[in-house]
Short mmCIF file of C-alpha atoms in Angstrom, two decimals:
data_model
loop_
_atom_site.label_atom_id
_atom_site.label_comp_id
_atom_site.label_asym_id
_atom_site.label_seq_id
_atom_site.Cartn_x
_atom_site.Cartn_y
_atom_site.Cartn_z
CA MET A 286 27.39 -64.38 -11.15
CA LYS A 287 27.89 -65.35 -7.49
CA GLN A 288 25.98 -68.58 -8.01
CA GLU A 289 28.12 -69.49 -11.01
CA ASN A 290 31.29 -68.84 -8.97
CA ILE A 291 29.99 -70.95 -6.10
CA LEU A 292 29.36 -73.88 -8.43
CA LYS A 293 32.82 -73.51 -9.97
CA ALA A 294 34.47 -73.42 -6.53
CA ILE A 295 32.61 -76.53 -5.37
CA THR A 296 33.46 -78.38 -8.59
CA SER A 297 37.11 -77.37 -8.25
CA ALA A 298 37.19 -78.55 -4.62
CA ILE A 299 35.79 -81.94 -5.68
CA ALA A 300 38.57 -82.26 -8.27
CA HIS A 301 41.24 -81.32 -5.72
CA LEU A 302 39.89 -83.91 -3.31
CA GLU A 303 40.01 -86.55 -6.03
CA ASN A 304 43.65 -85.63 -6.65
CA SER A 305 44.35 -85.75 -2.91
CA MET A 306 42.93 -89.27 -2.66
CA GLU A 307 45.06 -90.40 -5.60
CA ALA A 308 48.13 -88.91 -3.90
CA LEU A 309 47.13 -90.59 -0.63
CA ALA A 310 46.99 -93.96 -2.41
CA LYS A 311 50.56 -93.29 -3.64
CA LYS A 312 51.56 -92.27 -0.08
CA ASP A 313 52.67 -88.82 -1.27
CA GLU A 314 51.91 -86.75 1.82
CA LYS A 315 53.15 -83.48 0.34
CA LYS A 316 50.77 -83.72 -2.61
CA VAL A 317 47.88 -84.77 -0.38
CA THR A 318 48.47 -81.75 1.83
CA ARG A 319 48.73 -79.40 -1.14
CA PHE A 320 45.51 -80.66 -2.75
CA VAL A 321 43.62 -80.56 0.55
CA TRP A 322 44.71 -76.95 1.06
CA ARG A 323 43.54 -76.05 -2.43
CA ALA A 324 40.19 -77.76 -1.85
CA ALA A 325 39.83 -75.95 1.48
CA SER A 326 40.59 -72.65 -0.23
CA ASP A 327 37.87 -73.30 -2.81
CA LEU A 328 35.42 -74.16 -0.03
CA GLU A 329 36.18 -71.01 1.92
CA TYR A 330 35.53 -68.97 -1.22
CA ALA A 331 32.28 -70.83 -1.93
CA LEU A 332 31.14 -70.37 1.67
CA PHE A 333 31.98 -66.67 1.54
CA LEU A 334 29.85 -66.28 -1.58
CA CYS A 335 27.05 -68.33 -0.01
CA SER A 336 27.14 -66.05 3.03
CA LEU A 337 26.66 -63.06 0.74
CA LEU A 338 23.57 -64.70 -0.74
CA HIS A 339 22.18 -65.68 2.69
CA GLN A 340 23.19 -62.77 4.88
CA ASP A 341 20.20 -63.12 7.19
CA GLU A 342 20.79 -66.80 8.01
CA THR A 343 22.92 -67.87 10.96
CA GLU A 344 22.21 -71.60 11.05
CA SER A 345 25.78 -72.68 10.30
CA SER A 346 26.47 -73.29 14.00
CA SER A 347 23.96 -76.16 13.90
CA TRP A 348 25.72 -77.72 10.91
CA LYS A 349 28.85 -78.73 12.80
CA LEU A 350 29.99 -82.32 12.66
CA ASP A 351 29.30 -84.62 15.57
CA PRO A 352 32.36 -84.31 17.86
CA HIS A 353 31.86 -87.89 19.07
CA SER A 354 32.24 -89.34 15.56
CA LYS A 355 35.68 -87.93 14.82
CA GLN A 356 37.25 -89.87 12.02
CA ALA A 357 40.86 -90.55 12.89
CA GLU A 358 41.86 -91.38 9.35
CA ILE A 359 42.58 -89.09 6.45
CA GLY A 360 41.10 -91.27 3.70
CA PRO A 361 37.59 -91.59 5.18
CA SER A 362 37.53 -87.87 6.00
CA LEU A 363 38.47 -86.97 2.43
CA THR A 364 35.83 -89.33 1.07
CA SER A 365 33.17 -87.86 3.36
CA ALA A 366 34.10 -84.33 2.29
CA GLN A 367 33.99 -85.24 -1.37
CA ASN A 368 30.61 -87.00 -1.02
CA LEU A 369 29.17 -83.97 0.77
CA LEU A 370 30.46 -81.68 -1.97
CA LYS A 371 28.89 -83.84 -4.66
CA GLU A 372 25.61 -83.61 -2.76
CA ALA A 373 26.13 -79.84 -2.42
CA ARG A 374 26.69 -79.53 -6.16
CA ASP A 375 23.53 -81.54 -6.86
CA SER A 376 21.55 -79.38 -4.42
CA PHE A 377 22.95 -76.25 -5.97
CA GLU A 378 22.01 -77.38 -9.46
CA ALA A 379 18.49 -78.13 -8.15
CA ASP A 380 18.32 -74.53 -6.82
CA ASP A 381 18.34 -75.68 -3.20
CA LEU A 382 20.91 -73.09 -2.11
CA HIS A 383 20.28 -73.64 1.59
CA GLU A 384 21.09 -77.36 1.38
CA ALA A 385 24.11 -76.70 -0.85
CA HIS A 386 25.43 -74.19 1.69
CA LYS A 387 24.88 -76.68 4.53
CA LYS A 388 26.66 -79.54 2.74
CA THR A 389 29.57 -77.28 1.78
CA TRP A 390 29.91 -76.14 5.39
CA MET A 391 29.93 -79.73 6.61
CA ALA A 392 32.57 -80.71 4.02
CA ARG A 393 34.69 -77.85 5.34
CA GLY A 394 34.51 -79.48 8.78
CA HIS A 395 35.94 -82.70 7.39
CA LEU A 396 38.81 -80.83 5.74
CA LEU A 397 39.57 -79.05 9.00
CA ARG A 398 39.85 -82.47 10.64
CA VAL A 399 42.25 -83.57 7.91
CA HIS A 400 44.36 -80.47 8.55
CA ASP A 401 44.39 -81.33 12.26
CA LEU A 402 45.47 -84.90 11.52
CA PHE A 403 48.33 -83.70 9.32
CA GLU A 404 49.41 -81.25 12.00
CA LYS A 405 49.41 -84.00 14.64
CA MET A 406 51.45 -86.24 12.32
CA ARG A 407 53.88 -83.42 11.64
CA ARG A 408 54.35 -82.71 15.35
CA LYS A 409 54.82 -86.38 16.13
CA GLY A 410 57.43 -86.62 13.35
CA GLU A 411 59.28 -83.54 14.62
CA LYS A 412 59.40 -84.94 18.14
CA THR A 413 60.78 -88.21 16.82
CA VAL A 414 63.45 -86.42 14.77
CA SER A 415 64.49 -84.11 17.62
CA SER A 416 64.70 -86.92 20.19
#
């Protein structure tokens, strides 16, 4: 049951990221933000379920993204996250739960960067409006 829910959550996150990229192409920031949040929510749920399956493993700290390769653009970060999730889904379907967990964790890192970029844009916009 947990494995089925993990696969559903990953598949849902992929769909939300596809929707976010379509909204990004239309320059609809509100929709992009909403879809990214929904994808992130799905990933957190999938990662929670993965952690229940792998309670004895603590390798996730080694799965962090390279801090020197920070992508400063939303589009490439969304694409990277979606590609990682597709790889995670493939790994999951091949019963490589460890690799699926790793790829999902890494995709989460990309979405956190997107959230940071939106927050920086929001702050910059607020400063401009208040000036």
